[in-house]
CSV table of C-alpha atoms in Angstrom, one decimal:
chain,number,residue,atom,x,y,z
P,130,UNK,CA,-0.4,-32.2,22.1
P,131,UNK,CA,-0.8,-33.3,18.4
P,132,UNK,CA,1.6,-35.0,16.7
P,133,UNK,CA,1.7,-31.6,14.3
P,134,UNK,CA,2.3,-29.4,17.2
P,135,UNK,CA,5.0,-32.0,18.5
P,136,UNK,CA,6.9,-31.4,15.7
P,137,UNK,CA,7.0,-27.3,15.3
P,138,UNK,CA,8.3,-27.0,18.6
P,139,UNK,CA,11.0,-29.9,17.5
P,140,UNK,CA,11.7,-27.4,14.6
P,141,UNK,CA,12.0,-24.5,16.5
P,142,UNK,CA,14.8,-26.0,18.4
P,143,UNK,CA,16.5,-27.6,15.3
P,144,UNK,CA,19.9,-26.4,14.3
P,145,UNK,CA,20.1,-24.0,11.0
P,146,UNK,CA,22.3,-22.4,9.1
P,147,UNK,CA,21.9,-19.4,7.1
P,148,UNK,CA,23.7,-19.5,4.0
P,149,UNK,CA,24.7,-15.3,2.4
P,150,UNK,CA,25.8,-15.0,-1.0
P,151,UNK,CA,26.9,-11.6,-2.7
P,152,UNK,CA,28.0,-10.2,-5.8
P,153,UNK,CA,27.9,-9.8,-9.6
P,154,UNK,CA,24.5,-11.5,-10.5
P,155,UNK,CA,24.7,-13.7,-13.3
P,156,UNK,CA,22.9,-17.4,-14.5
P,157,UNK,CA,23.7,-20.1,-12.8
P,158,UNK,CA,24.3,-19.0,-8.8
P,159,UNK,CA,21.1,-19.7,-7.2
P,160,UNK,CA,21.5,-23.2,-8.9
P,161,UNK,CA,25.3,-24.0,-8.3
P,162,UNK,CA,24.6,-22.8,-4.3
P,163,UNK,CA,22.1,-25.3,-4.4
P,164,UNK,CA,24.2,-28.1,-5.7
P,165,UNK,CA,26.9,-27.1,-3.9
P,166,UNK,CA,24.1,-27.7,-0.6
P,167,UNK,CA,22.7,-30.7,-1.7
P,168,UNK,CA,25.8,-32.8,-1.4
P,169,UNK,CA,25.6,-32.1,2.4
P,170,UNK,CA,21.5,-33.5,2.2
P,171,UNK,CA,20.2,-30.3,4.1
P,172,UNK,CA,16.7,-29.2,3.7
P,173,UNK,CA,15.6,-25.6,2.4
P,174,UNK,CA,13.9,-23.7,5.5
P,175,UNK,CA,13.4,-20.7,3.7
P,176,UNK,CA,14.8,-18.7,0.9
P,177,UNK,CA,15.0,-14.9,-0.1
P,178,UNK,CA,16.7,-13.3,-3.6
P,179,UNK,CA,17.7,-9.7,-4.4
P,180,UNK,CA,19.5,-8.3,-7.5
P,181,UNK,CA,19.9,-4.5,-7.6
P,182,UNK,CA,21.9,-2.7,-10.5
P,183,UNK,CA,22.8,-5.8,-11.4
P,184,UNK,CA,24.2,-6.9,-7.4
P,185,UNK,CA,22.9,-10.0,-6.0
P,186,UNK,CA,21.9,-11.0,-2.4
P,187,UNK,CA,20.6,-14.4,-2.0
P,188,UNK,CA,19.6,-15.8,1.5
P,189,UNK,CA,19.1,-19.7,2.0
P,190,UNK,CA,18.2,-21.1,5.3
P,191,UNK,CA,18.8,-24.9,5.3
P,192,UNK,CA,18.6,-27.2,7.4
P,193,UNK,CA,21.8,-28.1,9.8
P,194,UNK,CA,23.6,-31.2,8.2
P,195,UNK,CA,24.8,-34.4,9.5
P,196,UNK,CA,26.7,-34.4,12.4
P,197,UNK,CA,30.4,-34.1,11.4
P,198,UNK,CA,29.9,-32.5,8.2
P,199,UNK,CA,29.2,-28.7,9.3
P,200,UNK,CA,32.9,-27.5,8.9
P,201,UNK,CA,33.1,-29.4,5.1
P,202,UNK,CA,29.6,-27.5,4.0
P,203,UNK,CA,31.4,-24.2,5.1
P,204,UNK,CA,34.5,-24.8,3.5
P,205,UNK,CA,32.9,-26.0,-0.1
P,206,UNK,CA,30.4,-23.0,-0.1
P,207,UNK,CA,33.3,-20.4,0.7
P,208,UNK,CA,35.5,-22.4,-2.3
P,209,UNK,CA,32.5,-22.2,-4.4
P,210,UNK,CA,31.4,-18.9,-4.3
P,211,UNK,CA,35.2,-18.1,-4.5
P,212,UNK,CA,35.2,-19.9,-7.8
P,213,UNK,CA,31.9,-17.7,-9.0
P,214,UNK,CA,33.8,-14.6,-7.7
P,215,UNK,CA,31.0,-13.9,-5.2
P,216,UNK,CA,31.3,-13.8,-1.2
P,217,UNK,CA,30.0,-16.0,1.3
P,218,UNK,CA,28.6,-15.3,4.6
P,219,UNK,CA,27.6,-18.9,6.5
P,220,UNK,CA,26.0,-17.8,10.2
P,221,UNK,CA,24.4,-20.8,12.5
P,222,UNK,CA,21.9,-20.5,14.4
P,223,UNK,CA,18.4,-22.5,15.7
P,224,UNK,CA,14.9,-23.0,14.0
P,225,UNK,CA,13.1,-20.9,11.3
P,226,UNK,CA,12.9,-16.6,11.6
P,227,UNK,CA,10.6,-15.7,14.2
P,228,UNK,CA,6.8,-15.5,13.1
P,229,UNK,CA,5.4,-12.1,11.7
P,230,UNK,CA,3.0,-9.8,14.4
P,231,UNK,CA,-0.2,-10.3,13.9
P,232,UNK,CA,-2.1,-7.9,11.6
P,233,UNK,CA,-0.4,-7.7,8.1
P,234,UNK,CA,-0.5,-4.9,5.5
P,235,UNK,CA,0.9,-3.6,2.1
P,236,UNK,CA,2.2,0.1,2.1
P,237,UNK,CA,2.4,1.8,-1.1
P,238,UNK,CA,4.8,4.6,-1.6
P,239,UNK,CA,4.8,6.5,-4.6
P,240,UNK,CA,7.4,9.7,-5.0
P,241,UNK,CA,8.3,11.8,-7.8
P,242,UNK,CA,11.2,11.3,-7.1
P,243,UNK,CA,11.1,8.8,-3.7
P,244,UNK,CA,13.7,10.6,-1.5
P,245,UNK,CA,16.2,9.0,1.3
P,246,UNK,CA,14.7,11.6,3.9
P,247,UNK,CA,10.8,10.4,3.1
P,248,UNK,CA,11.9,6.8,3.1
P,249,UNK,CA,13.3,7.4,6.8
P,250,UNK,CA,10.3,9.1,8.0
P,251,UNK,CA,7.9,6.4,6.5
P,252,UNK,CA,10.1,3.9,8.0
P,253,UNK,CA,10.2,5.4,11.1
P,254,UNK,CA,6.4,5.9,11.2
P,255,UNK,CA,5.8,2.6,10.7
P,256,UNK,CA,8.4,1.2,13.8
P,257,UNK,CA,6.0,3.8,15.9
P,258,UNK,CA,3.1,2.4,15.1
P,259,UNK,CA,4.2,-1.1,16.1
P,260,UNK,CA,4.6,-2.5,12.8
P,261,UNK,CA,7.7,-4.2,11.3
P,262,UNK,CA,8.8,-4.1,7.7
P,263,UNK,CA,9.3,-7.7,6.5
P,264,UNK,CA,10.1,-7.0,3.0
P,265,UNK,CA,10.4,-4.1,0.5
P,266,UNK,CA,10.2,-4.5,-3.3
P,267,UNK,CA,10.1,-2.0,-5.8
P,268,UNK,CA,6.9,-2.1,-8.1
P,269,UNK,CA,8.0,0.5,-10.6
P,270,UNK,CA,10.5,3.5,-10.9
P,271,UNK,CA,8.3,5.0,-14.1
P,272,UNK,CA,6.4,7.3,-14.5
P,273,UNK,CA,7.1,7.4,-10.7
P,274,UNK,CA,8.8,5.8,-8.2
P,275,UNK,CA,6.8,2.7,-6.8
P,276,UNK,CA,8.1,1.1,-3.4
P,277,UNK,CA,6.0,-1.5,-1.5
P,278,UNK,CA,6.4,-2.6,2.4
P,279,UNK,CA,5.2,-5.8,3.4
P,280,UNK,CA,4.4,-4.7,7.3
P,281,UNK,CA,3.4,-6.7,9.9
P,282,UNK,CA,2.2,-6.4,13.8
P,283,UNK,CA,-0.3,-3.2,13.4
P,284,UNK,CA,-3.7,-3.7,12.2
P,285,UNK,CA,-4.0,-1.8,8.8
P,286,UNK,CA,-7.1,0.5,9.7
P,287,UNK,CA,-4.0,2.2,12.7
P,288,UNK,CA,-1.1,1.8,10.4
P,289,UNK,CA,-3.2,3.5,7.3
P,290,UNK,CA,-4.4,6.6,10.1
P,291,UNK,CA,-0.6,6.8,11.0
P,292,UNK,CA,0.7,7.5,7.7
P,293,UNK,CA,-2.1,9.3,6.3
P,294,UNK,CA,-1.0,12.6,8.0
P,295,UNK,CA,3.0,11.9,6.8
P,296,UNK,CA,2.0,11.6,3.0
P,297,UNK,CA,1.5,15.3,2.3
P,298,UNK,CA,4.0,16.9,4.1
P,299,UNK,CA,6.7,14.3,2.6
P,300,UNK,CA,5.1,15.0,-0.5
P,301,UNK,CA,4.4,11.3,-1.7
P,302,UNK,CA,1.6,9.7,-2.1
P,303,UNK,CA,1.1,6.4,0.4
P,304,UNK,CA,-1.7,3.8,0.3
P,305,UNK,CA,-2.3,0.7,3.1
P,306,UNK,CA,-4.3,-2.1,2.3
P,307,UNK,CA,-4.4,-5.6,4.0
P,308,UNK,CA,-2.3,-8.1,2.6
P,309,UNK,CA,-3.9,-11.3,1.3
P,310,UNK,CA,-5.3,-13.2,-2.0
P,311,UNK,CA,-8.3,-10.1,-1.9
P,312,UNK,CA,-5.7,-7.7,-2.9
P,313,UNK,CA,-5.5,-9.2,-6.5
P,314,UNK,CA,-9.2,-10.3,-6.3
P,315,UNK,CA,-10.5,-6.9,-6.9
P,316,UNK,CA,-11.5,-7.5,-10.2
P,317,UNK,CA,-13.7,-4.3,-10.8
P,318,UNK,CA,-12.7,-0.8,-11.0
P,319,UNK,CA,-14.7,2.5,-11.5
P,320,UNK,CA,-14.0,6.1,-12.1
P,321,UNK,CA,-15.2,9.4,-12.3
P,322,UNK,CA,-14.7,10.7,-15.6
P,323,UNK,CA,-14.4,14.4,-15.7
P,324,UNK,CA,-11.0,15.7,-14.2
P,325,UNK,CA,-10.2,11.9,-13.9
P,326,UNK,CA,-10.4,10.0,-16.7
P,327,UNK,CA,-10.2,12.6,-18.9
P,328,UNK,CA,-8.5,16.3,-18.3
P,329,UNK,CA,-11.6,18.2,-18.9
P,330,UNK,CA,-14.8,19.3,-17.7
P,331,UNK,CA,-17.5,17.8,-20.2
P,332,UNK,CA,-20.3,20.3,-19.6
P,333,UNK,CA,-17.6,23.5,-19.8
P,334,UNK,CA,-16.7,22.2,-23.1
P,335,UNK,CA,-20.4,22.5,-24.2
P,336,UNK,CA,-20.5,25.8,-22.5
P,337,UNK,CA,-18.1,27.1,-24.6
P,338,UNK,CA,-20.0,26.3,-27.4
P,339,UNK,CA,-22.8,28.3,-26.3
P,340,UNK,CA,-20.9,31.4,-25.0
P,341,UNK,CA,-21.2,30.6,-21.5
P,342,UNK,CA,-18.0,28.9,-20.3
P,343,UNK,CA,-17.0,30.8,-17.2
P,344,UNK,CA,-20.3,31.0,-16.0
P,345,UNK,CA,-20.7,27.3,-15.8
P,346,UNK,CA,-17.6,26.9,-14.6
P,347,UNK,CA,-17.7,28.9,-11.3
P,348,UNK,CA,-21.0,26.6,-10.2
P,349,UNK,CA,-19.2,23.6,-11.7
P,350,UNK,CA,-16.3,24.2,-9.2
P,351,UNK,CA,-19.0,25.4,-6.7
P,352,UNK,CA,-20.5,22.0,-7.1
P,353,UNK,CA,-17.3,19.8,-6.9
P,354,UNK,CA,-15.8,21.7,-3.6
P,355,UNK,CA,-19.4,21.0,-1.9
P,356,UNK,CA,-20.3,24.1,-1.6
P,357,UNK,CA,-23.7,23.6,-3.7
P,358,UNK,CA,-26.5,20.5,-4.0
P,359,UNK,CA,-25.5,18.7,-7.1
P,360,UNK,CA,-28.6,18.1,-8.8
P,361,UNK,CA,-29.7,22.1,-8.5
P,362,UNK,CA,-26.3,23.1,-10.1
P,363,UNK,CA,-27.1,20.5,-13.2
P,364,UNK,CA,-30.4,21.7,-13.6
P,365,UNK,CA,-28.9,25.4,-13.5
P,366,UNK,CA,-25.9,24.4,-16.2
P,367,UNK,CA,-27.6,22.7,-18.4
P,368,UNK,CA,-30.2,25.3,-18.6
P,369,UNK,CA,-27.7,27.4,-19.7
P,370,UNK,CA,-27.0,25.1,-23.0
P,371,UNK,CA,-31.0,25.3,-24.2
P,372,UNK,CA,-31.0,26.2,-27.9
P,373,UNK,CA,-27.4,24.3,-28.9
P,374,UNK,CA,-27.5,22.8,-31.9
P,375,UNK,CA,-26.9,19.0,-31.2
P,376,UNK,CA,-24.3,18.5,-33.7
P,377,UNK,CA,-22.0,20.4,-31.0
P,378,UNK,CA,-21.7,16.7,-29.4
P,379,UNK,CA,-19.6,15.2,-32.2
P,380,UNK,CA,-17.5,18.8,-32.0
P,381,UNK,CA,-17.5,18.2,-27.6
P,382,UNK,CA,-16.4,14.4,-28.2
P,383,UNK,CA,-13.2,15.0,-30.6
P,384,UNK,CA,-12.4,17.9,-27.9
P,385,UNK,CA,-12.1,15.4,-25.3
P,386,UNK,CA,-8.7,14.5,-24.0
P,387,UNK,CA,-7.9,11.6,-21.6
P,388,UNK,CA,-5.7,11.7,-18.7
P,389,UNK,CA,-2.1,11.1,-19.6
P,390,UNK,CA,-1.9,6.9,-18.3
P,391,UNK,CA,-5.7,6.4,-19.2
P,392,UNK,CA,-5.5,4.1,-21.9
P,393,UNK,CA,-2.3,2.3,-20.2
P,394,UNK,CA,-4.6,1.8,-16.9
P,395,UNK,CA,-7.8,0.4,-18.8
P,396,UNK,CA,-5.8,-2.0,-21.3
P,397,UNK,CA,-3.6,-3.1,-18.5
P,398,UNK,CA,-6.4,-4.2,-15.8
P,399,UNK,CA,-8.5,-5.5,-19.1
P,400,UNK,CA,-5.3,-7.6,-19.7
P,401,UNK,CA,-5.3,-8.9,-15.8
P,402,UNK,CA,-8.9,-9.6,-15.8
P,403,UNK,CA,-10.6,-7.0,-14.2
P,404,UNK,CA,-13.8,-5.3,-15.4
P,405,UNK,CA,-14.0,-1.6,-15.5
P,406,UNK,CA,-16.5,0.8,-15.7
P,407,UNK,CA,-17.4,4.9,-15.4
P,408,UNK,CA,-20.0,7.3,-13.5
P,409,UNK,CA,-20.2,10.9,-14.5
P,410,UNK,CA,-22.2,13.9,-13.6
P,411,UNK,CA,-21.5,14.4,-17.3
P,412,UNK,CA,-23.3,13.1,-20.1
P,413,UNK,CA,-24.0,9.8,-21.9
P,414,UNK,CA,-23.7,11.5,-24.9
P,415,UNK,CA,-19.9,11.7,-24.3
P,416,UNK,CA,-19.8,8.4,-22.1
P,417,UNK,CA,-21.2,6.0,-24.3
P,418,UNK,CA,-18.8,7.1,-26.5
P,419,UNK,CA,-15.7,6.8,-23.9
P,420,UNK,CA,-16.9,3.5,-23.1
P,421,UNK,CA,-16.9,2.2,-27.0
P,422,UNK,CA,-13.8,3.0,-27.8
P,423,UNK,CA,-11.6,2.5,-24.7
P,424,UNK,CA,-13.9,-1.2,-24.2
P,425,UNK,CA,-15.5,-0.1,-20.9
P,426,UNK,CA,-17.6,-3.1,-18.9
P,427,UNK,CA,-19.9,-0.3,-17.7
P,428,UNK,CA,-20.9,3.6,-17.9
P,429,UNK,CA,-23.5,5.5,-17.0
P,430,UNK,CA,-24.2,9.1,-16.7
P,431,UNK,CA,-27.1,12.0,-16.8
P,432,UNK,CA,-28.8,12.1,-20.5
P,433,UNK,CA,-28.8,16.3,-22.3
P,434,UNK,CA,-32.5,15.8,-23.5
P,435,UNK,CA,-32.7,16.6,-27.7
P,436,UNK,CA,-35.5,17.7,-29.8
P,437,UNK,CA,-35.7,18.4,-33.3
P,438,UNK,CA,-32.2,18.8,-33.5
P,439,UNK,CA,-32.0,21.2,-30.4
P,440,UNK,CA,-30.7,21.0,-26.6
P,441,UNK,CA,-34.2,21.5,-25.0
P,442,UNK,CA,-31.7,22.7,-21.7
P,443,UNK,CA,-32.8,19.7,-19.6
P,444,UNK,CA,-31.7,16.5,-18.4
P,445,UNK,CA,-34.2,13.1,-18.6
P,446,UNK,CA,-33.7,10.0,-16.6
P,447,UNK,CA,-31.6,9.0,-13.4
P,448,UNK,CA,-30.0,12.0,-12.5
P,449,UNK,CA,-26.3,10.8,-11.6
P,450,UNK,CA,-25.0,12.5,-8.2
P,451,UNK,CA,-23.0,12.0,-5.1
P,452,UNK,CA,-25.5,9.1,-4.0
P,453,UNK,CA,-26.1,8.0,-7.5
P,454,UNK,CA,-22.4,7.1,-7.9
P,455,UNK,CA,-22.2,5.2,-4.9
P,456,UNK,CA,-25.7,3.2,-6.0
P,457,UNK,CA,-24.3,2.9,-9.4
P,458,UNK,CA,-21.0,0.8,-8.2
P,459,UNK,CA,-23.2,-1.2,-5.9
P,460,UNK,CA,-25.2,-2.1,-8.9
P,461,UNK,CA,-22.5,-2.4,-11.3
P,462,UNK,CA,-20.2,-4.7,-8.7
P,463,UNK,CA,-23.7,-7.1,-8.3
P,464,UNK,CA,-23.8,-7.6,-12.0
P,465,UNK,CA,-19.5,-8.1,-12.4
P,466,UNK,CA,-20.3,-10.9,-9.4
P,467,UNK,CA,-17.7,-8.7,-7.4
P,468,UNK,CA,-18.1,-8.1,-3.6
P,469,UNK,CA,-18.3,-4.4,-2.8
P,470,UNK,CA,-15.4,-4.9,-0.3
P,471,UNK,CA,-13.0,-6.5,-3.9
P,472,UNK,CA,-14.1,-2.8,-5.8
P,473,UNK,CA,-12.0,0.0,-6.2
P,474,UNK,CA,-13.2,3.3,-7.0
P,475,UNK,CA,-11.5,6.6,-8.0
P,476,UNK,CA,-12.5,10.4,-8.2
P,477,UNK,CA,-11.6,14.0,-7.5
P,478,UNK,CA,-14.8,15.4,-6.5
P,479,UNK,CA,-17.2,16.0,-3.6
P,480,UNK,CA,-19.5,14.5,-5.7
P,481,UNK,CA,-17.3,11.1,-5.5
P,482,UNK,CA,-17.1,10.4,-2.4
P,483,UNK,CA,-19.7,8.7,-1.8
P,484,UNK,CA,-18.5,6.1,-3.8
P,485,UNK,CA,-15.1,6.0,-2.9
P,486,UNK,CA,-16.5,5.7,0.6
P,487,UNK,CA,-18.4,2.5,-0.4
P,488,UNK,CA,-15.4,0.8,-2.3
P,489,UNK,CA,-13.4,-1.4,-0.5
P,490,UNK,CA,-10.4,1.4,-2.2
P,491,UNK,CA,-11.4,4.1,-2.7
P,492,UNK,CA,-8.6,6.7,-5.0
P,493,UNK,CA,-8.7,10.2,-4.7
P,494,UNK,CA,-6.8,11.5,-7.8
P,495,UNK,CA,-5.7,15.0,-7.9
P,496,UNK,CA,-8.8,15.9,-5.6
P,497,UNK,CA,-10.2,18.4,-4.1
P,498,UNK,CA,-8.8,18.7,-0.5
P,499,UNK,CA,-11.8,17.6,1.5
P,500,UNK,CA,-11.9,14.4,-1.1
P,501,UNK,CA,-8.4,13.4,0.0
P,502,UNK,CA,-8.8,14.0,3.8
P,503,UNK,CA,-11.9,11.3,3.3
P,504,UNK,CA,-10.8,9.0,0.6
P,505,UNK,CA,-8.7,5.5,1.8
P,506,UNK,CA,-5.9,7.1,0.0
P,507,UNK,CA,-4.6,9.9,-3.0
P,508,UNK,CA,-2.7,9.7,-5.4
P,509,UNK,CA,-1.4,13.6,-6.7
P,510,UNK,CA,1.2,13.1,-9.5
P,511,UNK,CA,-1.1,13.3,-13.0
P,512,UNK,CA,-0.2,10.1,-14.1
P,513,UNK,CA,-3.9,7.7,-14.1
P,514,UNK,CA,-1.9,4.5,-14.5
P,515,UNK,CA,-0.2,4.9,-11.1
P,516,UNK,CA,-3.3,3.5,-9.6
P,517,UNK,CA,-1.9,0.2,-11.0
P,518,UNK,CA,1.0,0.3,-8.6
P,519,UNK,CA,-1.9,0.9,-5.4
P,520,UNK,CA,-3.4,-2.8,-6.7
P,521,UNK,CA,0.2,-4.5,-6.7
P,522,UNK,CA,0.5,-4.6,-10.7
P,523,UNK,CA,4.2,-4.5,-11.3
P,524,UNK,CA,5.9,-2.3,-14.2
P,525,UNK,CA,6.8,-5.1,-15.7
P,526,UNK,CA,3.3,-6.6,-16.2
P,527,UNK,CA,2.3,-2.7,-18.0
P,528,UNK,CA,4.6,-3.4,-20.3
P,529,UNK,CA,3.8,-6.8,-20.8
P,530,UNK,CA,-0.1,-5.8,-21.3
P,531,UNK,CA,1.3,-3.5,-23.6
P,532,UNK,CA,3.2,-5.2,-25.7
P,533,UNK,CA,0.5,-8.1,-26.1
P,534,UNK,CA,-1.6,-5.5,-27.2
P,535,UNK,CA,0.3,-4.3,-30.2
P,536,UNK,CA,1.4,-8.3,-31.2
């Protein structure tokens, strides 16, 4: 046995004490407790700090200290924390806490509101799956409520299955992903853009122009439920547009309105490093526009052919479809120097998931029920920046993206 090993199962074995402290948060406790502690020339085992509404919990696990000295430790931290007006809770006990289950995953929980009966059931789901919840911390309590569980002892591909079918009928929106440095190395994300980045449908807004809006729209929603081949509805819609006058796409731009969160979820993974990009069944002619002035990495999309001045009712180049999409974020996550596996991807429509298949998270956003029965998770409140919370990005670091923005 190394001399490594030797030593563990010394520590195991070793005497501890764990140290409570309660009360009024204020400056100055975590660093008077461990004054008060350092007199007694304990070492720090382990440490963990709460403050809610303002109440404070701090846990310290030290080291056991010289023989004879237990009883005068106790009685200075209880005087102490008397003096601060906080509470002391001194329990001994032997070696470190016990080591986390294998397998280790973050759960996600986002309610509008988060009630005390979905909490339960999510916690209770988890304890049936095997796992254990190690810690809890609240990402963000707007524009929704943001909880994250640290579990452990369930691999995540069984603990994402048994949540999946709890999320709906709790009526919150729950996404598990392995814990790990990966989580914040996925530095590229890409998005559908009608219905998801922005509200509208692109080509029903150029339909309207040409007096055949609800006619395109019944194939359009045709085409995203999966009920018809992609490429042949286009084809079909955009035939329907031959004979527009082209200077309908500067009217079809300035129609164009973003998801509510939009520009707070590009500026705030810009701001964090990531690279972020868009795929449409739409039009370049409206994406190269997006992509200018929101300062998108990457956008691509099907081309509405012009001549002399004139919608000619056809499409040229790559069509962009279901399998486009999904080639499109292999191609785009090879030039970003991302691994497919660090990529997250988010849509609402059959012809999405494809790509949300390939990511290594793939979003369904206020989809289409067969898109969030196949996508690694949904999110359904109509708030885009909530996909921040799914990557770990705090509330705090929004607003702190934000307000480096405007400085």
């Amino acid at each position: 046995m190394s001399a490594t090993q030797n030593a563990a199962l010394q520590a195991v074995d070793d005497p501890t004490l764990l140290v409570k402290i309660f009360g009024k948060d204020r400056p100055g406790i975590t660093a008077g407790l461990f004054d008060t502690l350092a007199a007694f020339r304990v070492d720090v085992v382990d440490i963990e700090q709460v403050v809610t509404r303002g109440r404070l919990v701090l846990c310290a696990l030290v080291s056991a200290p010289p023989v004879g000295l237990e009883g005068d430790l106790r009685a200075t931290v209880h005087s102490w924390a008397e003096s601060m007006k906080m509470q002391a809770e001194i329990i001994s006990g032997h070696g470190d806490n016990r080591p986390r289950g294998v397998g280790r995953s973050l759960v996600t929980v986002l309610g509008h509101p988060l009630t005390a009966e979905s909490t339960a059931a999510i916690a209770a789901r988890i304890a049936q799956a095997g796992g254990n919840i190690d810690r809890i911390f609240r990402l963000a309590k707007y524009p929704v409520t943001a909880v994250e569980f640290a579990v452990s002892g369930v691999e995540t591909g069984s603990l994402r299955s048994a949540l999946a079918a709890s999320a709906s009928a709790l009526g919150v929106d729950i996404a598990v992903v392995s814990a790990g440095l990966h989580r914040r190395a996925q530095r590229l994300v890409v998005m559908d853009v009608d219905s998801t980045l922005i509200q509208d449908e692109v080509i029903e807004l150029f339909a309207a122009h040409a007096g055949c809006e609800a006619e395109v729209a019944e194939v359009t929603a045709a085409a995203m439920r999966g009920e018809l081949d992609f490429e042949q509805s286009l084809h079909a819609r955009v035939a329907l547009l031959k004979g527009l006058d082209a200077s309908v796409v500067e009217k079809v731009r300035d129609q164009v309105r973003l998801t509510p969160g939009a520009r707070t979820l590009i500026r705030t993974l810009k701001r964090l490093g990531y690279q972020v990009g868009v795929v449409s069944g739409g039009f370049t002619q409206v994406t190269d526009d997006l992509k200018e002035r929101l300062g998108l990495d990457f956008a691509q999309a099907n081309t509405l052919e012009i001549e002399d001045g004139k919608l000619t009712g056809r499409v040229t180049g790559e069509i962009v479809d279901r399998a486009g999409k999904a080639r499109l974020l292999r191609r785009f996550a090879a030039e970003a120097g991302v691994p497919l596996a660090q990529t997250v991807a988010i849509g609402d429509g059959a012809n999405d998931l494809d790509m949300l298949n390939a990511a290594g998270l793939g979003v369904a956003f206020n989809a289409k029920p067969v898109v969030r029965e196949a996508a690694h998770t949904a999110v359904n409140v109509p708030f885009l920046d909530t996909v921040l919370y799914l990557l770990g990005i705090t509330r705090e670091e929004v607003e702190a993206a934000k307000t480096h923005d405007e400085d």
